[in-house]
């Protein structure tokens, strides 16, 4: 979860002001707030999440302690590729998450034959990511979904209408799954270059190279 900080600050001579931070990860925000409080000049530190909910430092610490044993700070990269000649689709997703003080990367791909367009393959890749989140036990958390498909990203975030019947069915399926898991989605469009892991997984699926792996990675990677 990402939050912004609002801090009432007072100088040694009594001058007061209110400081507002950029959005940052919860763990970083807690560290900064604790450091500010040690100065004795920061008062009324408030945290604001992406849904405009407000938290005290104590509440945020309790929340973080409660989720440490579950996957959190989750980001899903997805990509789908469609081979017009063979009518087969390659789906790929890479999931980054933290759990028990460690950071992990999950990679998964799949080869499917029942789709008809590249846009359907992109939606199916997103749905593959959701299925993996379900298996991980991710629920009632914010999750960032990253892809290089403007169609999928802009239709799911409501910026573009979804007029094609098949894509509308995929969008409904995804939104129902998000509701079922209690996931609060954040959508991010990136270039194919920045989505290369998921793109490679989709390409490998089309070559019938099956990938299913989870590895621990450095926390700052």
PDB file of C-alpha atoms in Angstrom:
ATOM      1  CA  UNK A   1       0.000   0.000   0.000  1.00  0.00           C
ATOM      2  CA  UNK A   2       1.157   3.535  -0.786  1.00  0.00           C
ATOM      3  CA  UNK A   3       0.323   6.540   1.378  1.00  0.00           C
ATOM      4  CA  UNK A   4       0.923  10.274   1.590  1.00  0.00           C
ATOM      5  CA  UNK A   5       1.941  11.981   4.830  1.00  0.00           C
ATOM      6  CA  UNK A   6       0.528  15.156   6.349  1.00  0.00           C
ATOM      7  CA  UNK A   7       2.605  16.545   9.207  1.00  0.00           C
ATOM      8  CA  UNK A   8       2.138  19.520  11.507  1.00  0.00           C
ATOM      9  CA  UNK A   9       5.669  20.848  12.085  1.00  0.00           C
ATOM     10  CA  UNK A  10       6.953  23.428  14.537  1.00  0.00           C
ATOM     11  CA  UNK A  11      10.432  25.001  14.605  1.00  0.00           C
ATOM     12  CA  UNK A  12      12.330  25.478  17.907  1.00  0.00           C
ATOM     13  CA  UNK A  13      11.183  29.137  17.927  1.00  0.00           C
ATOM     14  CA  UNK A  14       7.531  28.191  17.519  1.00  0.00           C
ATOM     15  CA  UNK A  15       6.884  28.775  13.807  1.00  0.00           C
ATOM     16  CA  UNK A  16       4.314  26.240  12.601  1.00  0.00           C
ATOM     17  CA  UNK A  17       3.421  24.843   9.209  1.00  0.00           C
ATOM     18  CA  UNK A  18       1.791  21.798   7.627  1.00  0.00           C
ATOM     19  CA  UNK A  19       3.927  19.581   5.382  1.00  0.00           C
ATOM     20  CA  UNK A  20       2.562  17.197   2.746  1.00  0.00           C
ATOM     21  CA  UNK A  21       4.641  14.429   1.184  1.00  0.00           C
ATOM     22  CA  UNK A  22       4.574  12.647  -2.146  1.00  0.00           C
ATOM     23  CA  UNK A  23       3.076   9.157  -2.270  1.00  0.00           C
ATOM     24  CA  UNK A  24       5.369   6.439  -0.930  1.00  0.00           C
ATOM     25  CA  UNK A  25       5.368   2.861   0.336  1.00  0.00           C
ATOM     26  CA  UNK A  26       3.923   2.346   3.816  1.00  0.00           C
ATOM     27  CA  UNK A  27       7.166   1.016   5.277  1.00  0.00           C
ATOM     28  CA  UNK A  28       9.121   4.065   4.150  1.00  0.00           C
ATOM     29  CA  UNK A  29       6.417   6.415   5.457  1.00  0.00           C
ATOM     30  CA  UNK A  30       6.497   4.787   8.889  1.00  0.00           C
ATOM     31  CA  UNK A  31      10.289   5.127   9.105  1.00  0.00           C
ATOM     32  CA  UNK A  32      10.147   8.823   8.170  1.00  0.00           C
ATOM     33  CA  UNK A  33       7.296   9.518  10.599  1.00  0.00           C
ATOM     34  CA  UNK A  34       9.142   7.847  13.472  1.00  0.00           C
ATOM     35  CA  UNK A  35      12.254   9.872  12.677  1.00  0.00           C
ATOM     36  CA  UNK A  36      10.257  13.108  12.579  1.00  0.00           C
ATOM     37  CA  UNK A  37       8.585  12.317  15.901  1.00  0.00           C
ATOM     38  CA  UNK A  38      11.983  11.768  17.528  1.00  0.00           C
ATOM     39  CA  UNK A  39      12.829  15.410  16.783  1.00  0.00           C
ATOM     40  CA  UNK A  40       9.928  16.445  19.038  1.00  0.00           C
ATOM     41  CA  UNK A  41       8.828  19.074  16.497  1.00  0.00           C
ATOM     42  CA  UNK A  42       6.486  16.990  14.357  1.00  0.00           C
ATOM     43  CA  UNK A  43       2.918  16.787  15.627  1.00  0.00           C
ATOM     44  CA  UNK A  44      -0.253  15.157  14.340  1.00  0.00           C
ATOM     45  CA  UNK A  45       1.286  12.905  11.697  1.00  0.00           C
ATOM     46  CA  UNK A  46      -1.509  11.630   9.447  1.00  0.00           C
ATOM     47  CA  UNK A  47      -1.286   9.093   6.619  1.00  0.00           C
ATOM     48  CA  UNK A  48      -3.664   9.172   3.650  1.00  0.00           C
ATOM     49  CA  UNK A  49      -4.060   6.138   1.380  1.00  0.00           C
ATOM     50  CA  UNK A  50      -5.161   6.068  -2.276  1.00  0.00           C
ATOM     51  CA  UNK A  51      -8.803   5.820  -1.239  1.00  0.00           C
ATOM     52  CA  UNK A  52      -8.508   8.965   0.899  1.00  0.00           C
ATOM     53  CA  UNK A  53      -8.745   6.951   4.120  1.00  0.00           C
ATOM     54  CA  UNK A  54      -6.739   8.457   6.989  1.00  0.00           C
ATOM     55  CA  UNK A  55      -4.516   6.501   9.353  1.00  0.00           C
ATOM     56  CA  UNK A  56      -2.591   7.291  12.518  1.00  0.00           C
ATOM     57  CA  UNK A  57       0.939   5.957  12.939  1.00  0.00           C
ATOM     58  CA  UNK A  58      -0.308   3.431  15.483  1.00  0.00           C
ATOM     59  CA  UNK A  59      -3.063   2.188  13.157  1.00  0.00           C
ATOM     60  CA  UNK A  60      -0.642   1.864  10.262  1.00  0.00           C
ATOM     61  CA  UNK A  61       1.836  -0.143  12.363  1.00  0.00           C
ATOM     62  CA  UNK A  62      -0.926  -2.526  13.435  1.00  0.00           C
ATOM     63  CA  UNK A  63      -2.027  -2.907   9.806  1.00  0.00           C
ATOM     64  CA  UNK A  64       1.509  -3.624   8.617  1.00  0.00           C
ATOM     65  CA  UNK A  65       2.107  -6.147  11.393  1.00  0.00           C
ATOM     66  CA  UNK A  66      -1.090  -7.942  10.411  1.00  0.00           C
ATOM     67  CA  UNK A  67      -0.185  -8.357   6.740  1.00  0.00           C
ATOM     68  CA  UNK A  68       3.486  -9.309   7.089  1.00  0.00           C
ATOM     69  CA  UNK A  69       2.728 -13.041   6.885  1.00  0.00           C
ATOM     70  CA  UNK A  70       0.556 -12.558   3.772  1.00  0.00           C
ATOM     71  CA  UNK A  71       1.622 -11.432   0.272  1.00  0.00           C
ATOM     72  CA  UNK A  72       1.525  -7.615   0.063  1.00  0.00           C
ATOM     73  CA  UNK A  73       3.034  -4.710  -1.923  1.00  0.00           C
ATOM     74  CA  UNK A  74       1.879  -6.610  -5.011  1.00  0.00           C
ATOM     75  CA  UNK A  75       2.563  -5.570  -8.612  1.00  0.00           C
ATOM     76  CA  UNK A  76       1.398  -7.647 -11.594  1.00  0.00           C
ATOM     77  CA  UNK A  77       2.930  -7.291 -15.079  1.00  0.00           C
ATOM     78  CA  UNK A  78       0.870  -8.951 -17.832  1.00  0.00           C
ATOM     79  CA  UNK A  79       1.135  -9.451 -21.584  1.00  0.00           C
ATOM     80  CA  UNK A  80      -0.617 -11.477 -24.248  1.00  0.00           C
ATOM     81  CA  UNK A  81       0.438 -12.399 -27.771  1.00  0.00           C
ATOM     82  CA  UNK A  82      -1.704 -13.775 -30.606  1.00  0.00           C
ATOM     83  CA  UNK A  83      -0.360 -15.773 -33.571  1.00  0.00           C
ATOM     84  CA  UNK A  84      -2.647 -15.098 -36.524  1.00  0.00           C
ATOM     85  CA  UNK A  85      -1.389 -18.129 -38.483  1.00  0.00           C
ATOM     86  CA  UNK A  86      -1.871 -20.751 -35.784  1.00  0.00           C
ATOM     87  CA  UNK A  87      -4.751 -18.979 -33.963  1.00  0.00           C
ATOM     88  CA  UNK A  88      -2.951 -19.646 -30.686  1.00  0.00           C
ATOM     89  CA  UNK A  89      -2.304 -17.181 -27.870  1.00  0.00           C
ATOM     90  CA  UNK A  90       0.588 -16.900 -25.454  1.00  0.00           C
ATOM     91  CA  UNK A  91      -0.146 -15.428 -22.008  1.00  0.00           C
ATOM     92  CA  UNK A  92       2.448 -14.210 -19.554  1.00  0.00           C
ATOM     93  CA  UNK A  93       2.449 -12.592 -16.118  1.00  0.00           C
ATOM     94  CA  UNK A  94       5.106 -11.628 -13.603  1.00  0.00           C
ATOM     95  CA  UNK A  95       4.088 -10.895 -10.024  1.00  0.00           C
ATOM     96  CA  UNK A  96       6.285  -9.066  -7.531  1.00  0.00           C
ATOM     97  CA  UNK A  97       5.289  -9.224  -3.866  1.00  0.00           C
ATOM     98  CA  UNK A  98       6.613  -9.154  -0.315  1.00  0.00           C
ATOM     99  CA  UNK A  99       5.948 -11.651   2.463  1.00  0.00           C
ATOM    100  CA  UNK A 100       7.514 -12.280   5.857  1.00  0.00           C
ATOM    101  CA  UNK A 101      10.094  -9.560   5.322  1.00  0.00           C
ATOM    102  CA  UNK A 102      11.244 -11.006   1.981  1.00  0.00           C
ATOM    103  CA  UNK A 103      10.603 -10.074  -1.652  1.00  0.00           C
ATOM    104  CA  UNK A 104       9.562 -12.551  -4.347  1.00  0.00           C
ATOM    105  CA  UNK A 105       9.024 -12.761  -8.098  1.00  0.00           C
ATOM    106  CA  UNK A 106       6.516 -15.204  -9.537  1.00  0.00           C
ATOM    107  CA  UNK A 107       6.515 -15.970 -13.265  1.00  0.00           C
ATOM    108  CA  UNK A 108       3.754 -17.845 -15.086  1.00  0.00           C
ATOM    109  CA  UNK A 109       2.735 -18.374 -18.697  1.00  0.00           C
ATOM    110  CA  UNK A 110       0.132 -20.351 -20.593  1.00  0.00           C
ATOM    111  CA  UNK A 111      -0.689 -21.381 -24.160  1.00  0.00           C
ATOM    112  CA  UNK A 112      -4.378 -21.179 -25.141  1.00  0.00           C
ATOM    113  CA  UNK A 113      -6.225 -21.847 -28.412  1.00  0.00           C
ATOM    114  CA  UNK A 114      -9.739 -20.499 -27.915  1.00  0.00           C
ATOM    115  CA  UNK A 115      -9.077 -16.783 -28.493  1.00  0.00           C
ATOM    116  CA  UNK A 116      -9.455 -14.801 -31.712  1.00  0.00           C
ATOM    117  CA  UNK A 117      -7.580 -11.495 -31.312  1.00  0.00           C
ATOM    118  CA  UNK A 118      -4.544  -9.967 -29.665  1.00  0.00           C
ATOM    119  CA  UNK A 119      -6.765  -7.832 -27.422  1.00  0.00           C
ATOM    120  CA  UNK A 120      -8.468 -10.970 -26.112  1.00  0.00           C
ATOM    121  CA  UNK A 121      -5.028 -12.434 -25.400  1.00  0.00           C
ATOM    122  CA  UNK A 122      -4.111  -9.314 -23.413  1.00  0.00           C
ATOM    123  CA  UNK A 123      -7.277  -9.615 -21.321  1.00  0.00           C
ATOM    124  CA  UNK A 124      -6.661 -13.336 -20.818  1.00  0.00           C
ATOM    125  CA  UNK A 125      -3.122 -12.587 -19.615  1.00  0.00           C
ATOM    126  CA  UNK A 126      -4.536 -10.126 -17.076  1.00  0.00           C
ATOM    127  CA  UNK A 127      -6.966 -12.810 -15.931  1.00  0.00           C
ATOM    128  CA  UNK A 128      -4.097 -15.306 -15.640  1.00  0.00           C
ATOM    129  CA  UNK A 129      -2.438 -12.864 -13.249  1.00  0.00           C
ATOM    130  CA  UNK A 130      -5.625 -12.699 -11.190  1.00  0.00           C
ATOM    131  CA  UNK A 131      -5.780 -16.483 -10.970  1.00  0.00           C
ATOM    132  CA  UNK A 132      -2.210 -16.528  -9.651  1.00  0.00           C
ATOM    133  CA  UNK A 133      -3.094 -13.857  -7.073  1.00  0.00           C
ATOM    134  CA  UNK A 134      -5.964 -16.055  -5.921  1.00  0.00           C
ATOM    135  CA  UNK A 135      -3.589 -19.009  -5.520  1.00  0.00           C
ATOM    136  CA  UNK A 136      -1.174 -16.790  -3.566  1.00  0.00           C
ATOM    137  CA  UNK A 137      -3.947 -15.764  -1.209  1.00  0.00           C
ATOM    138  CA  UNK A 138      -3.878 -12.074  -2.132  1.00  0.00           C
ATOM    139  CA  UNK A 139      -7.108 -10.448  -0.975  1.00  0.00           C
ATOM    140  CA  UNK A 140      -8.465  -7.135   0.290  1.00  0.00           C
ATOM    141  CA  UNK A 141      -5.324  -5.275  -0.739  1.00  0.00           C
ATOM    142  CA  UNK A 142      -4.380  -2.674  -3.359  1.00  0.00           C
ATOM    143  CA  UNK A 143      -2.627  -4.238  -6.355  1.00  0.00           C
ATOM    144  CA  UNK A 144      -0.909  -2.460  -9.253  1.00  0.00           C
ATOM    145  CA  UNK A 145      -1.486  -3.988 -12.703  1.00  0.00           C
ATOM    146  CA  UNK A 146       1.047  -3.011 -15.358  1.00  0.00           C
ATOM    147  CA  UNK A 147       0.691  -3.681 -19.075  1.00  0.00           C
ATOM    148  CA  UNK A 148       1.563  -2.383 -22.534  1.00  0.00           C
ATOM    149  CA  UNK A 149      -1.987  -2.745 -23.882  1.00  0.00           C
ATOM    150  CA  UNK A 150      -3.689   0.641 -24.015  1.00  0.00           C
ATOM    151  CA  UNK A 151      -6.969  -1.124 -24.816  1.00  0.00           C
ATOM    152  CA  UNK A 152      -6.981  -3.233 -21.652  1.00  0.00           C
ATOM    153  CA  UNK A 153      -5.623  -0.558 -19.327  1.00  0.00           C
ATOM    154  CA  UNK A 154      -7.888   2.236 -20.580  1.00  0.00           C
ATOM    155  CA  UNK A 155     -11.008   0.069 -20.755  1.00  0.00           C
ATOM    156  CA  UNK A 156     -10.550  -1.298 -17.252  1.00  0.00           C
ATOM    157  CA  UNK A 157      -9.848   2.124 -15.747  1.00  0.00           C
ATOM    158  CA  UNK A 158     -12.958   3.512 -17.452  1.00  0.00           C
ATOM    159  CA  UNK A 159     -11.219   5.951 -19.807  1.00  0.00           C
ATOM    160  CA  UNK A 160     -12.234   4.067 -22.965  1.00  0.00           C
ATOM    161  CA  UNK A 161     -15.617   2.424 -23.671  1.00  0.00           C
ATOM    162  CA  UNK A 162     -15.680  -1.338 -24.126  1.00  0.00           C
ATOM    163  CA  UNK A 163     -17.826  -1.819 -27.243  1.00  0.00           C
ATOM    164  CA  UNK A 164     -16.728  -5.253 -28.497  1.00  0.00           C
ATOM    165  CA  UNK A 165     -18.834  -8.040 -27.015  1.00  0.00           C
ATOM    166  CA  UNK A 166     -15.956 -10.455 -26.359  1.00  0.00           C
ATOM    167  CA  UNK A 167     -13.798  -7.798 -24.700  1.00  0.00           C
ATOM    168  CA  UNK A 168     -16.770  -6.672 -22.623  1.00  0.00           C
ATOM    169  CA  UNK A 169     -17.171 -10.254 -21.382  1.00  0.00           C
ATOM    170  CA  UNK A 170     -13.503 -10.326 -20.388  1.00  0.00           C
ATOM    171  CA  UNK A 171     -13.790  -6.988 -18.602  1.00  0.00           C
ATOM    172  CA  UNK A 172     -16.831  -8.240 -16.660  1.00  0.00           C
ATOM    173  CA  UNK A 173     -15.033 -11.468 -15.769  1.00  0.00           C
ATOM    174  CA  UNK A 174     -12.037  -9.538 -14.477  1.00  0.00           C
ATOM    175  CA  UNK A 175     -14.082  -7.023 -12.490  1.00  0.00           C
ATOM    176  CA  UNK A 176     -16.078  -9.854 -10.892  1.00  0.00           C
ATOM    177  CA  UNK A 177     -12.841 -11.590  -9.894  1.00  0.00           C
ATOM    178  CA  UNK A 178     -11.431  -8.372  -8.466  1.00  0.00           C
ATOM    179  CA  UNK A 179     -14.593  -7.928  -6.399  1.00  0.00           C
ATOM    180  CA  UNK A 180     -14.452 -11.547  -5.240  1.00  0.00           C
ATOM    181  CA  UNK A 181     -10.871 -11.116  -4.008  1.00  0.00           C
ATOM    182  CA  UNK A 182     -11.494  -7.653  -2.586  1.00  0.00           C
ATOM    183  CA  UNK A 183      -8.593  -6.287  -4.641  1.00  0.00           C
ATOM    184  CA  UNK A 184      -8.370  -2.534  -5.214  1.00  0.00           C
ATOM    185  CA  UNK A 185      -6.732  -2.228  -8.651  1.00  0.00           C
ATOM    186  CA  UNK A 186      -4.384   0.485  -9.863  1.00  0.00           C
ATOM    187  CA  UNK A 187      -3.668   0.423 -13.592  1.00  0.00           C
ATOM    188  CA  UNK A 188      -0.426   1.539 -15.222  1.00  0.00           C
ATOM    189  CA  UNK A 189       0.338   1.641 -18.939  1.00  0.00           C
ATOM    190  CA  UNK A 190       3.990   1.159 -19.936  1.00  0.00           C
ATOM    191  CA  UNK A 191       5.970   0.605 -23.118  1.00  0.00           C
ATOM    192  CA  UNK A 192       6.673  -2.934 -24.296  1.00  0.00           C
ATOM    193  CA  UNK A 193      10.311  -2.429 -23.325  1.00  0.00           C
ATOM    194  CA  UNK A 194       9.312  -1.824 -19.692  1.00  0.00           C
ATOM    195  CA  UNK A 195       7.054  -4.884 -19.852  1.00  0.00           C
ATOM    196  CA  UNK A 196       9.707  -7.192 -21.288  1.00  0.00           C
ATOM    197  CA  UNK A 197       9.430  -9.958 -18.666  1.00  0.00           C
ATOM    198  CA  UNK A 198       5.747 -10.584 -19.302  1.00  0.00           C
ATOM    199  CA  UNK A 199       6.291 -10.125 -23.048  1.00  0.00           C
ATOM    200  CA  UNK A 200       9.008 -12.780 -23.024  1.00  0.00           C
ATOM    201  CA  UNK A 201       6.799 -15.183 -21.069  1.00  0.00           C
ATOM    202  CA  UNK A 202       4.004 -14.755 -23.622  1.00  0.00           C
ATOM    203  CA  UNK A 203       6.454 -15.375 -26.490  1.00  0.00           C
ATOM    204  CA  UNK A 204       7.812 -18.487 -24.751  1.00  0.00           C
ATOM    205  CA  UNK A 205       4.278 -19.820 -24.321  1.00  0.00           C
ATOM    206  CA  UNK A 206       3.726 -19.525 -28.096  1.00  0.00           C
ATOM    207  CA  UNK A 207       6.879 -21.632 -28.522  1.00  0.00           C
ATOM    208  CA  UNK A 208       5.389 -24.193 -26.102  1.00  0.00           C
ATOM    209  CA  UNK A 209       7.953 -23.374 -23.425  1.00  0.00           C
ATOM    210  CA  UNK A 210       6.077 -23.617 -20.123  1.00  0.00           C
ATOM    211  CA  UNK A 211       7.250 -21.400 -17.262  1.00  0.00           C
ATOM    212  CA  UNK A 212       6.108 -21.635 -13.640  1.00  0.00           C
ATOM    213  CA  UNK A 213       8.555 -20.326 -11.062  1.00  0.00           C
ATOM    214  CA  UNK A 214       8.859 -18.329  -7.845  1.00  0.00           C
ATOM    215  CA  UNK A 215      12.177 -16.992  -6.574  1.00  0.00           C
ATOM    216  CA  UNK A 216      13.293 -14.730  -3.762  1.00  0.00           C
ATOM    217  CA  UNK A 217      14.871 -11.457  -4.902  1.00  0.00           C
ATOM    218  CA  UNK A 218      16.601  -8.619  -3.041  1.00  0.00           C
ATOM    219  CA  UNK A 219      14.095  -6.239  -1.456  1.00  0.00           C
ATOM    220  CA  UNK A 220      15.462  -3.254  -3.361  1.00  0.00           C
ATOM    221  CA  UNK A 221      15.398  -4.957  -6.804  1.00  0.00           C
TER     222      UNK A 221
END
